[in-house]
């Protein structure tokens, strides 16, 4: 009997503890399952804007250096997830790229301003420097000639060709072939020149080959699913892989032959795998680790008044939003884009909802004023148009609803033609920040005569797929709230969320993420154009049209920009925040001031 | 006895298969699934998803997938993780030594506390020691381990800075016995305090039963001193319920303590289970379940055998 009782004790406890991390994961990843990529996935790193200076731009000067960087020492970084492996083509986890950033390198990467800079490429190819043909289908990439792999072998164009072979090898479960499947050929012109020929123009072509694998490390075979390399990578990055103790830590050490002279500064970086963010925070407080990766907004007050610890909080790419369903939320026609939501299909109602929400109060009170109010699906970067923040005007909202025929009933809730403005409002359960925001919004919309019924469900159900019968996929919801974000090239993100072909239906087996069921021919046209012209300026203009149409449709109401939060001991110097990449993207510039 | 054991083992096998079938069905009925790790990435297209699903065999009907899993298990192949792409047995093998270390030390400390405290509590019933021990045991049994663990971290790691908050050893420094011991203190204390409380209650109750028996009174009447009476006559009979409890707890030596491992960042089996569960990694979960189920069955059998040894009146055929 004892055993059973003990067992149940542990199980109940498990439920309590299990709930917490799940909530945090949801809070941050928003759109993600446990392995939550909050950032641009690896395969989708940078994009060209101007012709940037080649190399040497890997890292800007330290933000607030206390004197010149000192060399030496060890930094311990707590990561609350363990990478599945370190092969970039076999998993999409953010934490995987945090560790890989120290070890591996790619052709081109985004800098903090959202511009493309060369890493292993000698320069960013463009139509101006002859790297990109007029039709955009032929791209010639010149490589740096001074780069060595960690085992001393030279880095050459053959490695790019090999990496392409790995991605396309049918025996490999690579997570995505997007972009690569549009390639017709990858040709080695000479040791340091490679030519990519596309079958069709692929707009985010500069995001390809964000990570390169060493051809010589696989014995010539491109079949890599079970390769030892996946846990013992060889790269070109600032640090060399040393060891990985499962569930405990991953150690990397200075690469003395790193191609940026004088860097990195640290002797060693140890990624300490902790089971949760809370454990990482405890270890940061005791000084067992120096940095904690990826905290949530609600944890910022944990460090109030700390003399030794800095909270690094910067607006990131994720935009917390309401998703409004335009189709019928129940019955036979549920989710059918041809059907109409009795309340939300009225654009005046959607407009009134946005006018009725005081976004500033949420930012000031719930996010400590540390972030910015949301107004657009693309918060920052080369493609981000300037979109004014919506005003908070409850009186205007009431008038809009009055004029549209939505009259308040005896309980103050508006109705029109028998349809009552009572809507269910779902987000991930157990998320403190989201629950508080819900209460604020519920209160504010009640004031204009719209009732919200909060019915939160676990993130796995809320953010599930067609196969899981998730409400967002099947269209069986009124209002959802979660976070998602574009990569540095917004093409995939905007297309999948707002193009009319991306509405999940029985016919397309639930493909696409146009959960709001928005159908706007002008928007479709703008998105198609933005994805098909090689000229970056024309793309930017098309995105401006697309974003304006999205904002005006109010199928997503952008509440606030999520924060990237990390914690660190004050002696950790040299770091720069890069919303386009993960913590440690500039690990070669970090140093210890102690 | 030999035929009895053989019969029990023969019964256990179908039971084990049945359990794996139930667990597999339950796992597959939960929402989410291994494919959900790709959902958030917009570059992973429907075409990619279909290809990955087929690669992992998830496009087959569930009974077929189960049969495949069982078939390869029968040949000794425990499968490969869907997430890490590594052999399941290798992943379990990495964590098992850590869990066995933590749990055997805990087990030893638990018994070292529970046996003397329970015994003294019983033979000095209603003394101040008994009152203190039973109240503490009651309180300890009511407090959740995660709370005890967090409190110990708050006090001894964050507050006093005497002990580390988590991990198995100091990173980046050569390993030493003293260092390893320092990292064991808090997790072992958390587990042992909790586990000891119910062993104390069991032992005390059992001993109280026994020391009222006539044969114990006879032993006293023969003029034996208390220590001998308790050791020779009372304890052996009182041990039967305790042995049951211990035997049924034995599988934990291998399956670990999820919550304590999670709080103290101990890379053991409990955390492997939690990680696999949160990523819905079927082969790893099934591997852990199969090991755990086998151990529970084996330890039940062990308990029955030990009864016979402790009490010659018990006969099995």
Short mmCIF file of N, CA and C in Angstrom, two decimals, chain A residues 74-232:
data_model
loop_
_atom_site.label_atom_id
_atom_site.label_comp_id
_atom_site.label_asym_id
_atom_site.label_seq_id
_atom_site.Cartn_x
_atom_site.Cartn_y
_atom_site.Cartn_z
N UNK A 74 35.95 31.33 -17.82
CA UNK A 74 34.87 30.42 -18.21
C UNK A 74 33.53 31.05 -17.91
N UNK A 75 32.61 30.96 -18.85
CA UNK A 75 31.24 31.41 -18.60
C UNK A 75 30.33 30.20 -18.62
N UNK A 76 29.43 30.15 -17.62
CA UNK A 76 28.45 29.06 -17.58
C UNK A 76 27.07 29.63 -17.88
N UNK A 77 26.43 29.07 -18.88
CA UNK A 77 25.12 29.54 -19.32
C UNK A 77 24.08 28.46 -19.05
N UNK A 78 23.05 28.80 -18.28
CA UNK A 78 22.00 27.82 -17.99
C UNK A 78 21.01 27.79 -19.15
N UNK A 79 20.76 26.60 -19.69
CA UNK A 79 19.74 26.42 -20.72
C UNK A 79 18.72 25.44 -20.16
N UNK A 80 17.43 25.78 -20.26
CA UNK A 80 16.43 24.97 -19.58
C UNK A 80 15.89 23.83 -20.46
N UNK A 81 16.46 23.67 -21.63
CA UNK A 81 16.11 22.51 -22.45
C UNK A 81 17.42 21.90 -22.91
N UNK A 82 17.37 20.61 -23.18
CA UNK A 82 18.56 19.96 -23.73
C UNK A 82 18.38 19.84 -25.24
N UNK A 83 19.39 20.27 -26.02
CA UNK A 83 19.24 20.09 -27.47
C UNK A 83 19.07 18.60 -27.79
N UNK A 84 18.21 18.31 -28.75
CA UNK A 84 18.02 16.91 -29.15
C UNK A 84 19.33 16.39 -29.74
N UNK A 85 19.95 17.22 -30.55
CA UNK A 85 21.28 16.93 -31.09
C UNK A 85 21.80 18.26 -31.62
N UNK A 86 23.02 18.27 -32.15
CA UNK A 86 23.58 19.54 -32.60
C UNK A 86 23.67 19.61 -34.12
N UNK A 87 22.92 18.75 -34.79
CA UNK A 87 22.87 18.84 -36.25
C UNK A 87 21.72 19.76 -36.65
N UNK A 88 22.04 20.91 -37.27
CA UNK A 88 21.01 21.90 -37.54
C UNK A 88 19.90 21.40 -38.45
N UNK A 89 20.17 20.35 -39.21
CA UNK A 89 19.16 19.91 -40.17
C UNK A 89 18.24 18.84 -39.60
N UNK A 90 18.51 18.43 -38.36
CA UNK A 90 17.69 17.38 -37.77
C UNK A 90 16.77 17.88 -36.67
N UNK A 91 16.89 19.12 -36.23
CA UNK A 91 15.91 19.63 -35.28
C UNK A 91 15.74 21.13 -35.42
N UNK A 92 14.59 21.61 -34.94
CA UNK A 92 14.26 23.03 -35.13
C UNK A 92 14.29 23.79 -33.82
N UNK A 93 14.85 23.15 -32.77
CA UNK A 93 14.80 23.82 -31.47
C UNK A 93 15.64 25.08 -31.42
N UNK A 94 15.13 26.08 -30.73
CA UNK A 94 15.90 27.29 -30.50
C UNK A 94 17.15 26.97 -29.69
N UNK A 95 16.98 26.12 -28.67
CA UNK A 95 18.13 25.85 -27.79
C UNK A 95 19.25 25.19 -28.57
N UNK A 96 18.89 24.41 -29.60
CA UNK A 96 19.93 23.80 -30.43
C UNK A 96 20.77 24.86 -31.10
N UNK A 97 20.12 25.91 -31.60
CA UNK A 97 20.90 26.94 -32.29
C UNK A 97 21.67 27.81 -31.31
N UNK A 98 21.21 27.91 -30.05
CA UNK A 98 21.97 28.65 -29.05
C UNK A 98 23.34 28.00 -28.87
N UNK A 99 23.35 26.67 -28.76
CA UNK A 99 24.62 25.97 -28.57
C UNK A 99 25.42 25.95 -29.87
N UNK A 100 24.72 25.70 -30.99
CA UNK A 100 25.41 25.63 -32.28
C UNK A 100 26.09 26.93 -32.66
N UNK A 101 25.47 28.06 -32.27
CA UNK A 101 26.05 29.36 -32.59
C UNK A 101 27.50 29.47 -32.13
N UNK A 102 27.83 28.78 -31.04
CA UNK A 102 29.19 28.83 -30.52
C UNK A 102 30.13 28.01 -31.39
N UNK A 103 29.60 26.99 -32.05
CA UNK A 103 30.46 25.99 -32.68
C UNK A 103 30.48 26.10 -34.21
N UNK A 104 29.27 26.29 -34.79
CA UNK A 104 29.17 26.23 -36.25
C UNK A 104 29.11 27.63 -36.86
N UNK A 105 29.24 27.69 -38.17
CA UNK A 105 29.14 28.96 -38.89
C UNK A 105 28.31 28.78 -40.14
N UNK A 106 27.89 29.91 -40.73
CA UNK A 106 27.10 29.84 -41.95
C UNK A 106 27.59 30.89 -42.93
N UNK A 107 26.98 30.94 -44.10
CA UNK A 107 27.44 31.87 -45.13
C UNK A 107 27.17 33.30 -44.75
N UNK A 108 25.91 33.58 -44.35
CA UNK A 108 25.47 34.95 -44.15
C UNK A 108 24.58 34.96 -42.92
N UNK A 109 24.66 36.03 -42.14
CA UNK A 109 23.81 36.08 -40.95
C UNK A 109 23.25 37.48 -40.76
N UNK A 110 22.17 37.63 -39.99
CA UNK A 110 21.62 38.95 -39.76
C UNK A 110 22.31 39.64 -38.58
N UNK A 111 22.51 40.95 -38.72
CA UNK A 111 23.05 41.71 -37.60
C UNK A 111 21.87 42.27 -36.79
N UNK A 112 22.15 42.95 -35.66
CA UNK A 112 21.04 43.40 -34.82
C UNK A 112 20.06 44.34 -35.53
N UNK A 113 20.51 45.02 -36.57
CA UNK A 113 19.60 45.92 -37.28
C UNK A 113 18.73 45.18 -38.28
N UNK A 114 18.97 43.91 -38.44
CA UNK A 114 18.18 43.15 -39.40
C UNK A 114 18.76 43.23 -40.80
N UNK A 115 20.06 43.54 -40.90
CA UNK A 115 20.72 43.55 -42.21
C UNK A 115 21.56 42.29 -42.35
N UNK A 116 21.81 41.90 -43.59
CA UNK A 116 22.61 40.71 -43.82
C UNK A 116 24.08 41.06 -43.80
N UNK A 117 24.86 40.24 -43.08
CA UNK A 117 26.31 40.43 -43.12
C UNK A 117 26.95 39.09 -43.43
N UNK A 118 28.13 39.17 -44.05
CA UNK A 118 28.81 37.94 -44.45
C UNK A 118 29.48 37.32 -43.24
N UNK A 119 29.39 35.98 -43.13
CA UNK A 119 30.10 35.27 -42.07
C UNK A 119 31.19 34.42 -42.75
N UNK A 120 30.82 33.34 -43.37
CA UNK A 120 31.81 32.53 -44.09
C UNK A 120 31.88 32.92 -45.57
N UNK A 121 30.86 33.66 -46.04
CA UNK A 121 30.94 34.22 -47.39
C UNK A 121 31.86 35.44 -47.34
N UNK A 122 32.50 35.75 -48.48
CA UNK A 122 33.39 36.91 -48.52
C UNK A 122 32.59 38.20 -48.59
N UNK A 123 31.40 38.12 -49.19
CA UNK A 123 30.52 39.28 -49.28
C UNK A 123 29.10 38.79 -49.50
N UNK A 124 28.15 39.70 -49.25
CA UNK A 124 26.75 39.33 -49.45
C UNK A 124 26.43 39.50 -50.93
N UNK A 125 26.05 38.43 -51.65
CA UNK A 125 25.77 38.58 -53.07
C UNK A 125 24.55 39.47 -53.32
N UNK A 126 24.65 40.32 -54.34
CA UNK A 126 23.52 41.19 -54.68
C UNK A 126 23.57 41.43 -56.18
N UNK A 127 22.53 42.03 -56.70
CA UNK A 127 22.54 42.33 -58.13
C UNK A 127 23.63 43.37 -58.42
N UNK A 128 23.89 44.29 -57.47
CA UNK A 128 24.89 45.33 -57.65
C UNK A 128 26.31 44.77 -57.78
N UNK A 129 26.67 43.79 -56.93
CA UNK A 129 28.05 43.27 -57.00
C UNK A 129 28.17 42.06 -57.93
N UNK A 130 27.11 41.79 -58.70
CA UNK A 130 27.19 40.71 -59.68
C UNK A 130 26.96 39.33 -59.11
N UNK A 131 26.67 39.22 -57.84
CA UNK A 131 26.44 37.92 -57.23
C UNK A 131 25.09 37.33 -57.57
N UNK A 132 24.15 38.21 -57.95
CA UNK A 132 22.80 37.74 -58.25
C UNK A 132 22.45 38.14 -59.68
N UNK A 133 21.98 37.16 -60.47
CA UNK A 133 21.61 37.46 -61.85
C UNK A 133 20.33 38.30 -61.89
N UNK A 134 20.04 38.88 -63.06
CA UNK A 134 18.91 39.80 -63.18
C UNK A 134 17.58 39.12 -62.84
N UNK A 135 17.44 37.83 -63.23
CA UNK A 135 16.18 37.15 -62.92
C UNK A 135 16.20 36.55 -61.53
N UNK A 136 17.30 36.70 -60.81
CA UNK A 136 17.40 36.22 -59.44
C UNK A 136 17.58 34.72 -59.34
N UNK A 137 17.71 34.03 -60.47
CA UNK A 137 17.75 32.57 -60.41
C UNK A 137 19.15 32.00 -60.30
N UNK A 138 20.18 32.82 -60.55
CA UNK A 138 21.56 32.36 -60.41
C UNK A 138 22.27 33.20 -59.37
N UNK A 139 22.79 32.55 -58.35
CA UNK A 139 23.47 33.27 -57.26
C UNK A 139 24.88 32.71 -57.15
N UNK A 140 25.86 33.61 -57.23
CA UNK A 140 27.25 33.18 -57.09
C UNK A 140 27.78 33.67 -55.75
N UNK A 141 28.28 32.74 -54.97
CA UNK A 141 28.76 33.09 -53.64
C UNK A 141 30.26 32.88 -53.56
N UNK A 142 30.96 33.94 -53.16
CA UNK A 142 32.41 33.85 -52.95
C UNK A 142 32.65 33.60 -51.46
N UNK A 143 33.58 32.69 -51.18
CA UNK A 143 33.83 32.32 -49.79
C UNK A 143 35.11 32.95 -49.26
N UNK A 144 35.17 33.11 -47.96
CA UNK A 144 36.43 33.52 -47.32
C UNK A 144 37.45 32.42 -47.52
N UNK A 145 38.71 32.84 -47.71
CA UNK A 145 39.73 31.83 -47.98
C UNK A 145 40.53 31.47 -46.73
N UNK A 146 40.26 32.15 -45.62
CA UNK A 146 41.11 31.97 -44.43
C UNK A 146 40.40 31.19 -43.33
N UNK A 147 39.38 30.43 -43.70
CA UNK A 147 38.61 29.73 -42.67
C UNK A 147 39.03 28.27 -42.59
N UNK A 148 39.25 27.80 -41.33
CA UNK A 148 39.60 26.39 -41.12
C UNK A 148 38.55 25.73 -40.24
N UNK A 149 38.27 24.47 -40.50
CA UNK A 149 37.44 23.68 -39.60
C UNK A 149 38.20 23.44 -38.31
N UNK A 150 37.50 23.07 -37.28
CA UNK A 150 38.14 22.88 -35.97
C UNK A 150 39.21 21.79 -35.97
N UNK A 151 39.15 20.88 -36.95
CA UNK A 151 40.20 19.85 -37.01
C UNK A 151 41.34 20.25 -37.94
N UNK A 152 41.36 21.50 -38.36
CA UNK A 152 42.48 22.01 -39.13
C UNK A 152 42.31 21.94 -40.64
N UNK A 153 41.31 21.19 -41.11
CA UNK A 153 41.08 21.10 -42.55
C UNK A 153 40.51 22.41 -43.09
N UNK A 154 40.86 22.81 -44.32
CA UNK A 154 40.33 24.08 -44.85
C UNK A 154 38.84 24.00 -45.20
N UNK A 155 38.18 25.12 -45.03
CA UNK A 155 36.78 25.25 -45.41
C UNK A 155 36.71 25.63 -46.88
N UNK A 156 35.99 24.85 -47.69
CA UNK A 156 35.93 25.15 -49.13
C UNK A 156 34.51 25.00 -49.68
N UNK A 157 34.39 25.32 -50.96
CA UNK A 157 33.09 25.25 -51.64
C UNK A 157 32.53 23.84 -51.63
N UNK A 158 33.41 22.83 -51.54
CA UNK A 158 32.93 21.45 -51.53
C UNK A 158 32.03 21.20 -50.32
N UNK A 159 32.29 21.92 -49.22
CA UNK A 159 31.47 21.74 -48.03
C UNK A 159 30.03 22.22 -48.26
N UNK A 160 29.87 23.27 -49.08
CA UNK A 160 28.53 23.76 -49.39
C UNK A 160 27.79 22.73 -50.23
N UNK A 161 28.49 22.20 -51.20
CA UNK A 161 27.88 21.19 -52.06
C UNK A 161 27.48 19.97 -51.23
N UNK A 162 28.35 19.57 -50.31
CA UNK A 162 28.06 18.42 -49.44
C UNK A 162 26.83 18.71 -48.56
N UNK A 163 26.77 19.91 -47.99
CA UNK A 163 25.64 20.28 -47.13
C UNK A 163 24.34 20.19 -47.91
N UNK A 164 24.39 20.64 -49.15
CA UNK A 164 23.21 20.53 -50.01
C UNK A 164 22.83 19.07 -50.21
N UNK A 165 23.84 18.24 -50.41
CA UNK A 165 23.60 16.80 -50.58
C UNK A 165 22.93 16.20 -49.36
N UNK A 166 23.37 16.61 -48.18
CA UNK A 166 22.78 16.12 -46.92
C UNK A 166 21.31 16.50 -46.85
N UNK A 167 21.02 17.76 -47.18
CA UNK A 167 19.65 18.25 -47.06
C UNK A 167 18.72 17.49 -48.00
N UNK A 168 19.21 17.17 -49.18
CA UNK A 168 18.34 16.53 -50.17
C UNK A 168 18.38 15.00 -50.13
N UNK A 169 19.29 14.41 -49.34
CA UNK A 169 19.39 12.96 -49.27
C UNK A 169 18.08 12.38 -48.72
N UNK A 170 17.40 11.52 -49.50
CA UNK A 170 16.08 11.03 -49.06
C UNK A 170 16.14 10.19 -47.79
N UNK A 171 17.31 9.69 -47.42
CA UNK A 171 17.37 8.86 -46.21
C UNK A 171 17.46 9.71 -44.94
N UNK A 172 17.61 11.02 -45.08
CA UNK A 172 17.75 11.88 -43.89
C UNK A 172 16.41 12.50 -43.51
N UNK A 173 16.04 12.44 -42.22
CA UNK A 173 14.81 13.12 -41.79
C UNK A 173 15.07 14.60 -41.54
N UNK A 174 15.55 15.33 -42.53
CA UNK A 174 15.81 16.76 -42.32
C UNK A 174 14.48 17.47 -42.11
N UNK A 175 14.49 18.48 -41.22
CA UNK A 175 13.22 19.07 -40.82
C UNK A 175 12.58 19.86 -41.93
N UNK A 176 13.38 20.51 -42.77
CA UNK A 176 12.78 21.34 -43.81
C UNK A 176 13.69 21.40 -45.03
N UNK A 177 13.06 21.31 -46.19
CA UNK A 177 13.82 21.50 -47.44
C UNK A 177 13.36 22.77 -48.13
N UNK A 178 12.63 23.60 -47.41
CA UNK A 178 12.12 24.84 -47.99
C UNK A 178 13.29 25.65 -48.56
N UNK A 179 13.13 26.08 -49.82
CA UNK A 179 14.20 26.83 -50.46
C UNK A 179 15.15 25.90 -51.18
N UNK A 180 15.64 24.89 -50.47
CA UNK A 180 16.60 23.96 -51.09
C UNK A 180 15.94 23.15 -52.21
N UNK A 181 14.64 22.86 -52.02
CA UNK A 181 13.98 22.07 -53.06
C UNK A 181 13.74 22.90 -54.31
N UNK A 182 13.90 24.22 -54.21
CA UNK A 182 13.78 25.07 -55.40
C UNK A 182 15.09 25.16 -56.17
N UNK A 183 16.15 24.58 -55.62
CA UNK A 183 17.46 24.64 -56.30
C UNK A 183 17.52 23.59 -57.40
N UNK A 184 18.10 24.02 -58.53
CA UNK A 184 18.29 23.08 -59.61
C UNK A 184 19.65 22.43 -59.47
N UNK A 185 20.65 23.26 -59.12
CA UNK A 185 22.00 22.71 -58.97
C UNK A 185 22.83 23.58 -58.04
N UNK A 186 23.81 22.93 -57.43
CA UNK A 186 24.83 23.64 -56.66
C UNK A 186 26.15 23.23 -57.28
N UNK A 187 26.86 24.20 -57.84
CA UNK A 187 28.07 23.88 -58.59
C UNK A 187 29.30 24.51 -57.94
N UNK A 188 30.33 23.69 -57.75
CA UNK A 188 31.60 24.20 -57.23
C UNK A 188 32.38 24.77 -58.41
N UNK A 189 32.56 26.09 -58.43
CA UNK A 189 33.29 26.73 -59.55
C UNK A 189 34.78 26.61 -59.30
N UNK A 190 35.21 26.99 -58.12
CA UNK A 190 36.58 26.69 -57.69
C UNK A 190 36.51 26.51 -56.18
N UNK A 191 37.64 26.36 -55.50
CA UNK A 191 37.62 26.05 -54.08
C UNK A 191 36.82 27.06 -53.25
N UNK A 192 36.78 28.30 -53.75
CA UNK A 192 36.14 29.33 -52.93
C UNK A 192 35.00 30.05 -53.65
N UNK A 193 34.46 29.41 -54.66
CA UNK A 193 33.31 29.98 -55.36
C UNK A 193 32.27 28.89 -55.60
N UNK A 194 31.04 29.21 -55.28
CA UNK A 194 29.98 28.24 -55.49
C UNK A 194 28.81 28.93 -56.18
N UNK A 195 28.16 28.21 -57.10
CA UNK A 195 27.07 28.82 -57.87
C UNK A 195 25.77 28.06 -57.58
N UNK A 196 24.76 28.80 -57.18
CA UNK A 196 23.45 28.21 -56.94
C UNK A 196 22.54 28.56 -58.11
N UNK A 197 21.92 27.53 -58.70
CA UNK A 197 20.95 27.78 -59.77
C UNK A 197 19.59 27.34 -59.27
N UNK A 198 18.62 28.26 -59.33
CA UNK A 198 17.27 27.96 -58.86
C UNK A 198 16.35 27.60 -60.02
N UNK A 199 15.42 26.67 -59.76
CA UNK A 199 14.40 26.35 -60.76
C UNK A 199 13.42 27.50 -60.87
N UNK A 200 12.99 27.99 -59.70
CA UNK A 200 12.14 29.17 -59.66
C UNK A 200 12.76 30.13 -58.68
N UNK A 201 12.44 31.40 -58.81
CA UNK A 201 13.02 32.39 -57.92
C UNK A 201 12.56 32.13 -56.48
N UNK A 202 13.49 32.11 -55.55
CA UNK A 202 13.17 31.91 -54.15
C UNK A 202 13.61 33.16 -53.38
N UNK A 203 12.62 33.96 -52.97
CA UNK A 203 12.93 35.28 -52.42
C UNK A 203 13.90 35.25 -51.23
N UNK A 204 13.69 34.39 -50.23
CA UNK A 204 14.62 34.43 -49.09
C UNK A 204 15.91 33.64 -49.34
N UNK A 205 16.48 33.73 -50.56
CA UNK A 205 17.62 32.86 -50.90
C UNK A 205 18.83 33.10 -50.02
N UNK A 206 18.95 34.30 -49.44
CA UNK A 206 20.13 34.56 -48.60
C UNK A 206 20.06 33.83 -47.26
N UNK A 207 18.87 33.29 -46.94
CA UNK A 207 18.77 32.56 -45.68
C UNK A 207 19.24 31.12 -45.82
N UNK A 208 19.50 30.70 -47.07
CA UNK A 208 19.95 29.32 -47.27
C UNK A 208 21.40 29.17 -46.80
N UNK A 209 21.76 27.96 -46.45
CA UNK A 209 23.11 27.64 -45.99
C UNK A 209 23.52 28.51 -44.79
N UNK A 210 22.56 28.69 -43.88
CA UNK A 210 22.85 29.41 -42.63
C UNK A 210 23.78 28.60 -41.73
N UNK A 211 23.91 27.33 -42.01
CA UNK A 211 24.89 26.48 -41.31
C UNK A 211 25.50 25.55 -42.35
N UNK A 212 26.81 25.33 -42.24
CA UNK A 212 27.50 24.45 -43.19
C UNK A 212 28.09 23.26 -42.44
N UNK A 213 28.00 22.08 -43.05
CA UNK A 213 28.59 20.88 -42.47
C UNK A 213 29.91 20.57 -43.17
N UNK A 214 30.88 20.01 -42.46
CA UNK A 214 32.18 19.65 -43.07
C UNK A 214 32.09 18.34 -43.82
N UNK A 215 32.34 18.38 -45.13
CA UNK A 215 32.23 17.18 -45.95
C UNK A 215 33.13 16.06 -45.44
N UNK A 216 34.32 16.42 -45.00
CA UNK A 216 35.30 15.37 -44.65
C UNK A 216 34.94 14.61 -43.37
N UNK A 217 34.02 15.19 -42.54
CA UNK A 217 33.72 14.56 -41.25
C UNK A 217 32.73 13.41 -41.37
N UNK A 218 32.18 13.20 -42.55
CA UNK A 218 31.16 12.17 -42.70
C UNK A 218 31.63 11.02 -43.59
N UNK A 219 32.91 11.01 -43.91
CA UNK A 219 33.44 9.94 -44.75
C UNK A 219 32.77 9.86 -46.11
N UNK A 220 32.33 11.01 -46.61
CA UNK A 220 31.78 11.05 -47.96
C UNK A 220 30.31 10.70 -48.06
N UNK A 221 29.71 10.14 -47.00
CA UNK A 221 28.31 9.76 -47.09
C UNK A 221 27.40 10.91 -46.65
N UNK A 222 26.35 11.18 -47.44
CA UNK A 222 25.43 12.24 -47.06
C UNK A 222 24.30 11.71 -46.20
N UNK A 223 24.30 10.41 -45.88
CA UNK A 223 23.26 9.85 -45.02
C UNK A 223 23.70 10.03 -43.57
N UNK A 224 23.03 10.95 -42.84
CA UNK A 224 23.61 11.41 -41.59
C UNK A 224 22.72 11.19 -40.37
N UNK A 225 21.58 10.51 -40.53
CA UNK A 225 20.66 10.43 -39.40
C UNK A 225 21.33 9.88 -38.15
N UNK A 226 22.18 8.87 -38.32
CA UNK A 226 22.76 8.23 -37.14
C UNK A 226 24.24 8.55 -37.00
N UNK A 227 24.68 9.64 -37.62
CA UNK A 227 26.11 9.98 -37.58
C UNK A 227 26.53 10.44 -36.19
N UNK A 228 27.76 10.07 -35.82
CA UNK A 228 28.32 10.50 -34.54
C UNK A 228 28.42 12.02 -34.48
N UNK A 229 28.59 12.63 -35.64
CA UNK A 229 28.74 14.09 -35.73
C UNK A 229 27.61 14.83 -35.02
N UNK A 230 26.40 14.27 -35.07
CA UNK A 230 25.24 14.96 -34.52
C UNK A 230 25.39 15.30 -33.04
N UNK A 231 26.24 14.56 -32.35
CA UNK A 231 26.51 14.87 -30.95
C UNK A 231 27.92 15.38 -30.71
N UNK A 232 28.76 15.34 -31.74
CA UNK A 232 30.14 15.81 -31.59
C UNK A 232 30.49 16.67 -32.79
#
